[in-house]
Amino acid sequence: MTTAKEQQEIQNHFKERMNEDELLNCMRCGFCLPSCPTYIESGYKESHSPRGRIALMKAVADGIIEPDEDVERTLDLCLGCRACEPVCPSGVNYGHLLEEARDIINQNKKHSLPVRALRKTVFEGLFPHQNRMRMAVGLLGFYQRTGLQALTQKTGLMNLFPSHLATMEKVLPKAPSLKEMKSRPTELKATAEVKKRVAFFSGCLMDTMFLDTNNATLKLLQMAGCEIAIPEEQACCGALHGHSGEKDTAKKMAKRNIEAFEDLGADYIITNAGGCGAFLIDYDHLLKDDDQWHERARQFTAKIKDVTEILVEMDFHVQIPLSMQNVTVTYQDSCHLRNVMKTSSAPRLLLQSITGAHYQEMQKADSCCGSAGIYNIIESEMSMKILDSKMEHTKNTNAAIVVTANPGCLLQMKLGIEKEGLSNRMKAVHIADLLYEAATSQIS
């Protein structure tokens, strides 16, 4: 619970730091309402809509209401999917307002000792250090390979945890070994005629838990005619920090990444995770008040491109035969890939180019699946409501393969498939893994 002194500090910072013009840009027209998952799943509660949250931010900044637990709660319940932005006629940058508000609250509120310890461990002790991420995933691999996981599931130990966490433990990908994670090259040559030089943002979770997907992505880029630089000095993108009220740490990681990539002579910086890409492409906003870094951030963000966009640009789907055995596939948009990076047609074009694969568009494919980083852990009730709605649309496609473009979405869809008892006839895969399989299906 925030004290009166903390509330006053929060109110002062809202007045000083919140963008008044951006708050006033919201015309309260309601175009955002049908796009907001929490508004719909809360039973159309106004305070859980984008315009409702903006009204609360404005009221706090104007001193009309106090930044109490109810205000904090409605901001915390937002997924940050930013589906409201593309449909807003005024072009309100809601995501920027949300991140600033959360940062103000977090920096001026004294958390309990357990919460402080957890935040310090996750935000400072783990994600900024890739060697520690490797160790953590290495321990997961040990747990999976030694039979501990099977024993845990057999004894029913996981039943002590909430059902969605028990199911999530079940669908986690097979973790790579420490040796595999440490053997990342820094340069790769194209396996076709060289057309572009790109740099690859490998990410933290993507280059550990989802190492196979990163490897598939690199092979696709090589086949398309890209020579690839993979700088060792790169760090976590900082999205988890930026979305959770830890902007100072996010800025430190942004500067580290800009420095790591700026002298590589790359035409593009390629990502394969919608959440990472959306935060990377916002570095110029994150560092807008830093005179020494803003221009460097602008040059960095100008090069960010999702892997599906560059594959289409380089006619990968035309030059490389893509084929699969008769199968129906559908696509679940990554919110940040679609709403922030504006990438939605490229993944669909690539999937529709696979011979033998019938592409079936999912109704409301552009709506959030409820993953949203760690939202499905800390806001499990709302997350599962949103996932249940998503799975209804998924089942209606009759697809055997659900394709995603973000690790959080991938795990969430795997979770949904397991919850619905569909794992015997449906699976979720990252688009890079599916494209690589389709591109090599005829290679003996």
Coordinates of C-alpha atoms in Angstrom, one line a residue:
M1 CA 0.0 0.0 0.0
T2 CA 1.3 3.4 -0.9
T3 CA 1.7 6.0 1.8
A4 CA 0.3 9.6 1.6
K5 CA 3.9 10.8 1.1
E6 CA 4.5 8.3 -1.7
Q7 CA 1.2 9.3 -3.4
Q8 CA 2.2 12.9 -3.3
E9 CA 5.6 12.2 -4.9
I10 CA 3.9 10.1 -7.6
Q11 CA 1.4 12.9 -8.3
N12 CA 4.2 15.4 -8.6
H13 CA 6.1 13.2 -11.0
F14 CA 3.0 12.6 -13.1
K15 CA 2.6 16.4 -13.4
E16 CA 6.3 16.8 -14.4
R17 CA 6.9 13.8 -16.6
M18 CA 3.7 12.8 -18.3
N19 CA 3.3 14.2 -21.8
E20 CA 0.4 16.6 -21.5
D21 CA -0.1 16.9 -25.2
E22 CA -0.3 13.2 -25.6
L23 CA -2.8 12.9 -22.7
L24 CA -4.9 15.6 -24.4
N25 CA -4.7 13.9 -27.8
C26 CA -7.2 11.3 -26.6
M27 CA -10.6 12.4 -27.8
R28 CA -12.5 9.8 -25.8
C29 CA -14.0 8.6 -29.1
G30 CA -14.0 4.9 -28.1
F31 CA -12.5 3.5 -31.3
C32 CA -10.0 1.7 -29.1
L33 CA -12.6 -0.2 -27.1
P34 CA -13.3 -3.1 -29.4
S35 CA -9.5 -3.7 -29.7
C36 CA -8.8 -3.8 -26.0
P37 CA -8.7 -7.4 -24.5
T38 CA -8.9 -6.2 -20.9
Y39 CA -11.9 -4.0 -21.6
I40 CA -13.8 -6.9 -23.2
E41 CA -12.8 -9.6 -20.7
S42 CA -13.6 -7.4 -17.7
G43 CA -17.2 -7.0 -18.8
Y44 CA -16.6 -3.7 -20.6
K45 CA -15.3 -1.9 -17.6
E46 CA -14.3 1.7 -18.7
S47 CA -11.3 1.9 -16.3
H48 CA -9.8 -1.1 -18.0
S49 CA -9.9 0.5 -21.5
P50 CA -7.2 2.6 -23.1
R51 CA -9.3 5.8 -22.9
G52 CA -10.2 5.0 -19.3
R53 CA -6.6 4.5 -18.3
I54 CA -5.6 7.8 -20.1
A55 CA -8.3 9.6 -18.2
L56 CA -7.0 8.2 -14.9
M57 CA -3.4 9.3 -15.9
K58 CA -4.7 12.8 -16.7
A59 CA -6.7 13.0 -13.5
V60 CA -3.6 12.1 -11.4
A61 CA -1.4 14.6 -13.3
D62 CA -4.1 17.3 -12.7
G63 CA -4.4 16.5 -9.0
I64 CA -8.0 15.5 -9.4
I65 CA -7.6 12.0 -8.0
E66 CA -4.9 10.4 -5.9
P67 CA -2.6 7.7 -7.4
D68 CA -4.0 5.0 -5.1
E69 CA -4.1 1.2 -5.4
D70 CA -7.1 1.3 -7.8
V71 CA -5.2 3.5 -10.3
E72 CA -2.1 1.3 -10.0
R73 CA -4.2 -1.8 -10.4
T74 CA -5.9 -0.7 -13.6
L75 CA -2.5 0.2 -15.1
D76 CA -1.0 -3.1 -14.0
L77 CA -3.9 -5.0 -15.6
C78 CA -3.1 -3.6 -19.0
L79 CA -1.3 -6.1 -21.3
G80 CA 0.6 -3.3 -23.1
C81 CA -0.4 -5.0 -26.4
R82 CA -0.9 -1.5 -28.0
A83 CA -3.7 -2.8 -30.2
C84 CA -5.4 0.6 -29.4
E85 CA -2.7 2.6 -31.3
P86 CA -3.4 1.5 -34.9
V87 CA -7.1 2.2 -34.6
C88 CA -6.7 5.6 -32.8
P89 CA -7.7 8.4 -35.1
S90 CA -5.6 10.9 -33.1
G91 CA -2.5 8.7 -33.1
V92 CA -2.1 8.6 -29.3
N93 CA 1.1 6.8 -28.3
Y94 CA -0.6 4.9 -25.5
G95 CA 2.3 2.6 -25.0
H96 CA 4.7 5.4 -24.2
L97 CA 2.2 6.9 -21.7
L98 CA 1.7 3.5 -20.0
E99 CA 5.5 2.9 -19.6
E100 CA 6.1 6.3 -18.2
A101 CA 3.2 6.0 -15.7
R102 CA 4.4 2.6 -14.5
D103 CA 8.0 3.8 -14.1
I104 CA 6.8 6.8 -12.1
I105 CA 4.8 4.6 -9.7
N106 CA 7.6 2.0 -9.4
Q107 CA 10.3 4.5 -8.7
N108 CA 8.3 6.4 -6.0
K109 CA 6.8 3.4 -4.2
K110 CA 8.5 1.3 -1.5
H111 CA 7.9 -2.3 -2.3
S112 CA 7.8 -5.1 0.3
L113 CA 11.1 -6.9 1.0
P114 CA 10.1 -10.0 -0.9
V115 CA 9.0 -8.0 -4.0
R116 CA 12.2 -5.9 -3.8
A117 CA 14.3 -9.0 -3.7
L118 CA 12.5 -10.6 -6.6
R119 CA 12.7 -7.5 -8.8
K120 CA 16.4 -7.1 -8.0
T121 CA 17.1 -10.7 -8.8
V122 CA 15.2 -10.7 -12.1
F123 CA 15.8 -7.2 -13.4
E124 CA 19.4 -6.7 -12.2
G125 CA 20.8 -10.1 -11.4
L126 CA 19.5 -12.2 -14.3
F127 CA 18.3 -10.6 -17.6
P128 CA 21.2 -8.1 -18.1
H129 CA 23.7 -10.9 -17.9
Q130 CA 23.6 -13.4 -20.7
N131 CA 26.0 -15.8 -19.0
R132 CA 23.6 -16.1 -16.1
M133 CA 20.7 -16.6 -18.5
R134 CA 22.7 -19.5 -20.0
M135 CA 23.3 -21.0 -16.5
A136 CA 19.5 -20.7 -15.7
V137 CA 18.5 -22.4 -18.9
G138 CA 21.3 -24.9 -18.4
L139 CA 19.7 -25.9 -15.1
L140 CA 16.4 -26.3 -16.8
G141 CA 18.1 -28.6 -19.3
F142 CA 19.6 -30.6 -16.5
Y143 CA 16.1 -30.9 -14.9
Q144 CA 14.6 -32.1 -18.2
R145 CA 17.4 -34.5 -19.2
T146 CA 18.1 -36.3 -15.9
G147 CA 14.5 -37.5 -15.4
L148 CA 13.8 -35.0 -12.7
Q149 CA 11.0 -33.5 -14.8
A150 CA 9.4 -36.9 -15.4
L151 CA 9.6 -37.7 -11.7
T152 CA 8.1 -34.4 -10.7
Q153 CA 5.2 -34.9 -13.0
K154 CA 4.7 -38.5 -12.0
T155 CA 4.6 -37.7 -8.3
G156 CA 2.1 -34.9 -8.8
L157 CA 4.5 -32.3 -7.2
M158 CA 3.4 -29.8 -9.9
N159 CA -0.1 -30.0 -8.6
L160 CA 1.0 -27.8 -5.7
F161 CA 1.3 -25.0 -8.2
P162 CA -1.5 -23.1 -10.0
S163 CA -2.8 -25.2 -12.9
H164 CA -1.6 -22.8 -15.7
L165 CA 2.0 -22.9 -14.3
A166 CA 1.9 -26.7 -14.1
T167 CA 0.8 -26.8 -17.7
M168 CA 3.4 -24.3 -18.7
E169 CA 6.2 -26.4 -17.1
K170 CA 4.9 -29.3 -19.3
V171 CA 5.1 -27.4 -22.6
L172 CA 8.5 -25.7 -22.1
P173 CA 10.9 -26.5 -25.0
K174 CA 13.8 -28.8 -24.5
A175 CA 16.6 -26.6 -23.2
P176 CA 20.0 -26.7 -25.0
S177 CA 23.2 -27.6 -23.2
L178 CA 25.6 -25.0 -21.9
K179 CA 28.1 -26.1 -24.6
E180 CA 25.5 -25.4 -27.4
M181 CA 24.6 -22.0 -25.9
K182 CA 28.3 -20.9 -25.7
S183 CA 29.2 -22.0 -29.2
R184 CA 27.6 -19.0 -30.9
P185 CA 29.7 -17.7 -33.9
T186 CA 30.2 -13.9 -34.4
E187 CA 30.2 -14.0 -38.2
L188 CA 28.4 -16.2 -40.7
K189 CA 28.8 -16.3 -44.5
A190 CA 25.9 -16.5 -46.9
T191 CA 25.2 -19.8 -48.6
A192 CA 23.9 -18.1 -51.7
E193 CA 24.9 -15.1 -53.7
V194 CA 25.6 -12.2 -51.2
K195 CA 22.9 -9.6 -51.4
K196 CA 22.9 -8.0 -47.9
R197 CA 25.1 -7.7 -44.8
V198 CA 22.9 -7.9 -41.7
A199 CA 23.5 -8.0 -38.0
F200 CA 21.4 -10.4 -35.9
F201 CA 19.9 -9.4 -32.6
S202 CA 20.0 -12.8 -30.8
G203 CA 18.2 -11.8 -27.6
C204 CA 18.3 -13.4 -24.2
L205 CA 15.6 -16.0 -24.1
M206 CA 15.8 -16.5 -27.8
D207 CA 19.5 -17.4 -27.7
T208 CA 19.1 -19.7 -24.7
M209 CA 15.7 -21.4 -24.3
F210 CA 14.9 -20.9 -28.0
L211 CA 18.4 -21.5 -29.4
D212 CA 17.1 -23.9 -32.2
T213 CA 14.8 -21.1 -33.5
N214 CA 17.7 -18.7 -33.6
N215 CA 19.8 -21.2 -35.5
A216 CA 16.9 -21.8 -38.0
T217 CA 16.6 -18.0 -38.4
L218 CA 20.3 -17.6 -39.2
K219 CA 20.2 -20.5 -41.7
L220 CA 17.2 -18.8 -43.5
L221 CA 19.1 -15.6 -43.7
Q222 CA 22.2 -17.4 -45.1
M223 CA 20.0 -19.1 -47.7
A224 CA 18.5 -15.7 -48.7
G225 CA 22.0 -14.3 -49.4
C226 CA 22.9 -12.5 -46.2
E227 CA 26.3 -12.4 -44.5
I228 CA 25.6 -12.1 -40.8
A229 CA 27.4 -10.4 -37.9
I230 CA 26.4 -11.4 -34.4
P231 CA 28.1 -9.1 -31.9
E232 CA 29.1 -10.7 -28.6
E233 CA 28.6 -7.4 -26.7
Q234 CA 24.9 -7.2 -27.3
A235 CA 22.5 -7.5 -24.3
C236 CA 18.9 -8.2 -23.5
C237 CA 16.7 -5.6 -25.3
G238 CA 15.3 -4.3 -22.0
A239 CA 11.6 -4.8 -22.9
L240 CA 10.8 -6.5 -19.7
H241 CA 12.4 -3.7 -17.7
G242 CA 10.8 -0.9 -19.8
H243 CA 7.3 -2.5 -19.4
S244 CA 7.7 -3.0 -15.6
G245 CA 8.8 0.4 -14.4
E246 CA 12.6 -0.1 -14.6
K247 CA 13.4 2.4 -17.4
D248 CA 16.8 3.3 -16.1
T249 CA 18.0 -0.3 -16.5
A250 CA 16.3 -0.4 -19.9
K251 CA 18.2 2.7 -21.0
K252 CA 21.6 1.1 -19.9
M253 CA 20.9 -1.9 -22.0
A254 CA 19.7 0.2 -24.9
K255 CA 23.1 2.1 -24.9
R256 CA 25.0 -1.2 -24.7
N257 CA 23.1 -2.6 -27.7
I258 CA 23.5 0.6 -29.8
E259 CA 27.2 0.5 -29.1
A260 CA 27.5 -3.2 -30.0
F261 CA 25.7 -2.8 -33.4
E262 CA 26.7 0.7 -34.7
D263 CA 30.1 -0.1 -36.3
L264 CA 29.3 -3.4 -38.0
G265 CA 28.4 -1.9 -41.5
A266 CA 25.1 -3.7 -41.5
D267 CA 22.3 -2.8 -43.8
Y268 CA 19.8 -4.1 -41.3
I269 CA 19.5 -5.3 -37.7
I270 CA 17.4 -8.4 -37.8
T271 CA 15.1 -9.7 -35.0
N272 CA 12.9 -12.8 -34.8
A273 CA 10.9 -11.9 -31.7
G274 CA 8.1 -9.4 -32.0
G275 CA 8.4 -8.2 -28.4
C276 CA 12.2 -7.5 -28.7
G277 CA 11.8 -5.9 -32.1
A278 CA 9.1 -3.5 -30.9
F279 CA 11.3 -2.3 -27.9
L280 CA 14.4 -2.0 -30.0
I281 CA 12.6 0.1 -32.6
D282 CA 11.5 2.4 -29.7
Y283 CA 15.0 3.2 -28.5
D284 CA 14.9 6.6 -30.1
H285 CA 11.9 7.4 -27.8
L286 CA 13.5 5.8 -24.8
L287 CA 16.6 8.0 -25.2
K288 CA 14.8 11.1 -26.5
D289 CA 16.0 13.3 -23.6
D290 CA 19.7 12.1 -23.8
D291 CA 21.5 14.5 -26.2
Q292 CA 24.5 12.2 -26.4
W293 CA 22.5 9.1 -27.4
H294 CA 19.3 10.2 -29.2
E295 CA 20.8 10.5 -32.7
R296 CA 22.7 7.3 -32.2
A297 CA 19.5 5.6 -31.1
R298 CA 17.6 7.0 -34.1
Q299 CA 20.2 5.5 -36.5
F300 CA 20.0 2.2 -34.7
T301 CA 16.2 2.0 -34.9
A302 CA 16.2 2.9 -38.6
K303 CA 17.9 -0.4 -39.3
I304 CA 15.6 -2.7 -37.2
K305 CA 13.7 -5.2 -39.4
D306 CA 11.8 -8.4 -38.6
V307 CA 13.2 -11.6 -40.2
T308 CA 10.0 -12.1 -42.2
E309 CA 10.2 -8.6 -43.7
I310 CA 13.8 -9.1 -45.0
L311 CA 12.9 -12.6 -46.4
V312 CA 10.1 -11.1 -48.4
E313 CA 12.2 -8.2 -49.5
M314 CA 14.9 -10.6 -50.8
D315 CA 12.3 -12.8 -52.5
F316 CA 13.2 -15.8 -50.4
H317 CA 9.8 -17.3 -51.0
V318 CA 10.3 -17.0 -54.8
Q319 CA 13.9 -18.2 -55.0
I320 CA 13.7 -21.1 -52.5
P321 CA 11.1 -23.9 -53.0
L322 CA 9.0 -24.2 -49.9
S323 CA 6.9 -27.3 -49.4
M324 CA 5.2 -29.5 -46.7
Q325 CA 3.0 -32.5 -46.6
N326 CA -0.7 -31.6 -46.9
V327 CA -1.4 -29.6 -43.8
T328 CA -3.5 -26.7 -42.6
V329 CA -1.7 -23.8 -40.9
T330 CA -2.9 -20.6 -39.3
Y331 CA -1.1 -17.6 -37.9
Q332 CA -1.4 -15.8 -34.6
D333 CA 0.0 -12.2 -34.7
S334 CA 2.5 -11.0 -32.2
C335 CA 0.9 -7.9 -30.9
H336 CA 4.1 -5.9 -30.9
L337 CA 5.2 -7.1 -34.3
R338 CA 1.9 -6.0 -35.8
N339 CA 1.0 -2.9 -33.7
V340 CA 4.5 -1.4 -33.2
M341 CA 6.7 -2.8 -36.0
K342 CA 3.8 -2.7 -38.5
T343 CA 4.6 -6.2 -39.7
S344 CA 1.6 -8.4 -40.6
S345 CA 1.5 -9.2 -44.3
A346 CA 5.0 -10.6 -44.6
P347 CA 4.5 -13.6 -42.3
R348 CA 1.3 -14.4 -44.1
L349 CA 2.8 -14.1 -47.5
L350 CA 5.6 -16.5 -46.6
L351 CA 3.1 -19.1 -45.1
Q352 CA 0.9 -18.8 -48.2
S353 CA 4.0 -19.6 -50.4
I354 CA 4.5 -23.1 -48.9
T355 CA 3.3 -25.7 -51.4
G356 CA 1.2 -28.4 -49.7
A357 CA 0.3 -26.1 -46.8
H358 CA -3.3 -24.7 -46.8
Y359 CA -3.3 -21.3 -45.0
Q360 CA -6.4 -20.6 -43.0
E361 CA -6.7 -17.1 -41.6
M362 CA -7.8 -17.0 -37.9
Q363 CA -10.6 -14.8 -36.8
K364 CA -9.2 -12.0 -34.6
A365 CA -5.7 -13.2 -35.2
D366 CA -4.6 -9.7 -34.4
S367 CA -6.0 -9.8 -30.8
C368 CA -3.7 -10.6 -27.9
C369 CA -3.2 -14.2 -26.8
G370 CA -2.6 -13.0 -23.2
S371 CA 1.1 -13.8 -22.9
A372 CA 2.5 -10.2 -22.8
G373 CA 5.9 -11.0 -21.3
I374 CA 5.4 -12.2 -17.8
Y375 CA 1.7 -11.1 -17.7
N376 CA 0.5 -14.7 -17.9
I377 CA 2.3 -15.4 -14.6
I378 CA 1.5 -12.2 -12.6
E379 CA -2.0 -11.7 -14.0
S380 CA -2.9 -15.3 -14.6
E381 CA -6.7 -14.9 -14.2
M382 CA -7.1 -12.3 -16.9
S383 CA -4.4 -13.9 -19.1
M384 CA -6.3 -17.3 -19.1
K385 CA -9.6 -15.5 -19.9
I386 CA -8.0 -14.0 -22.9
L387 CA -6.3 -17.3 -23.9
D388 CA -9.6 -19.1 -23.7
S389 CA -11.1 -16.7 -26.2
K390 CA -8.1 -17.0 -28.4
M391 CA -8.4 -20.8 -28.4
E392 CA -12.0 -20.7 -29.6
H393 CA -10.9 -18.8 -32.7
T394 CA -7.9 -21.2 -33.0
K395 CA -10.0 -24.3 -33.0
N396 CA -12.3 -22.9 -35.6
T397 CA -9.5 -22.8 -38.1
N398 CA -9.1 -26.6 -37.9
A399 CA -5.4 -26.0 -38.3
A400 CA -2.8 -28.6 -37.4
I401 CA -0.1 -25.9 -37.0
V402 CA -0.4 -22.6 -35.2
V403 CA 2.4 -20.3 -36.3
T404 CA 3.7 -17.4 -34.1
A405 CA 6.5 -14.9 -34.3
N406 CA 7.4 -14.3 -30.7
P407 CA 8.6 -16.6 -27.9
G408 CA 5.9 -15.5 -25.4
C409 CA 3.1 -16.1 -27.9
L410 CA 4.6 -19.5 -28.8
L411 CA 4.6 -20.6 -25.1
Q412 CA 1.1 -19.2 -24.6
M413 CA -0.3 -21.0 -27.6
K414 CA 1.4 -24.2 -26.6
L415 CA -0.3 -23.7 -23.2
G416 CA -3.7 -23.1 -24.8
I417 CA -3.3 -26.3 -26.9
E418 CA -2.4 -28.4 -23.9
K419 CA -5.2 -26.9 -21.8
E420 CA -7.8 -27.7 -24.5
G421 CA -6.5 -31.3 -24.9
L422 CA -5.5 -30.7 -28.5
S423 CA -1.9 -31.7 -28.4
N424 CA -2.6 -34.9 -30.3
R425 CA -3.7 -33.0 -33.4
M426 CA -2.4 -29.4 -33.1
K427 CA 1.0 -27.8 -32.4
A428 CA 2.4 -24.3 -32.1
V429 CA 5.7 -23.4 -33.9
H430 CA 7.8 -20.3 -34.5
I431 CA 7.6 -19.1 -38.1
A432 CA 11.4 -19.4 -38.5
D433 CA 11.3 -23.1 -37.6
L434 CA 8.4 -23.8 -40.0
L435 CA 10.0 -21.9 -42.9
Y436 CA 13.3 -23.7 -42.3
E437 CA 11.5 -27.1 -42.3
A438 CA 9.7 -26.1 -45.5
A439 CA 12.9 -24.9 -47.2
T440 CA 14.8 -28.1 -46.4
S441 CA 12.0 -30.7 -46.9
Q442 CA 13.4 -31.6 -50.4
I443 CA 17.0 -31.8 -49.3
S444 CA 18.1 -35.3 -48.7

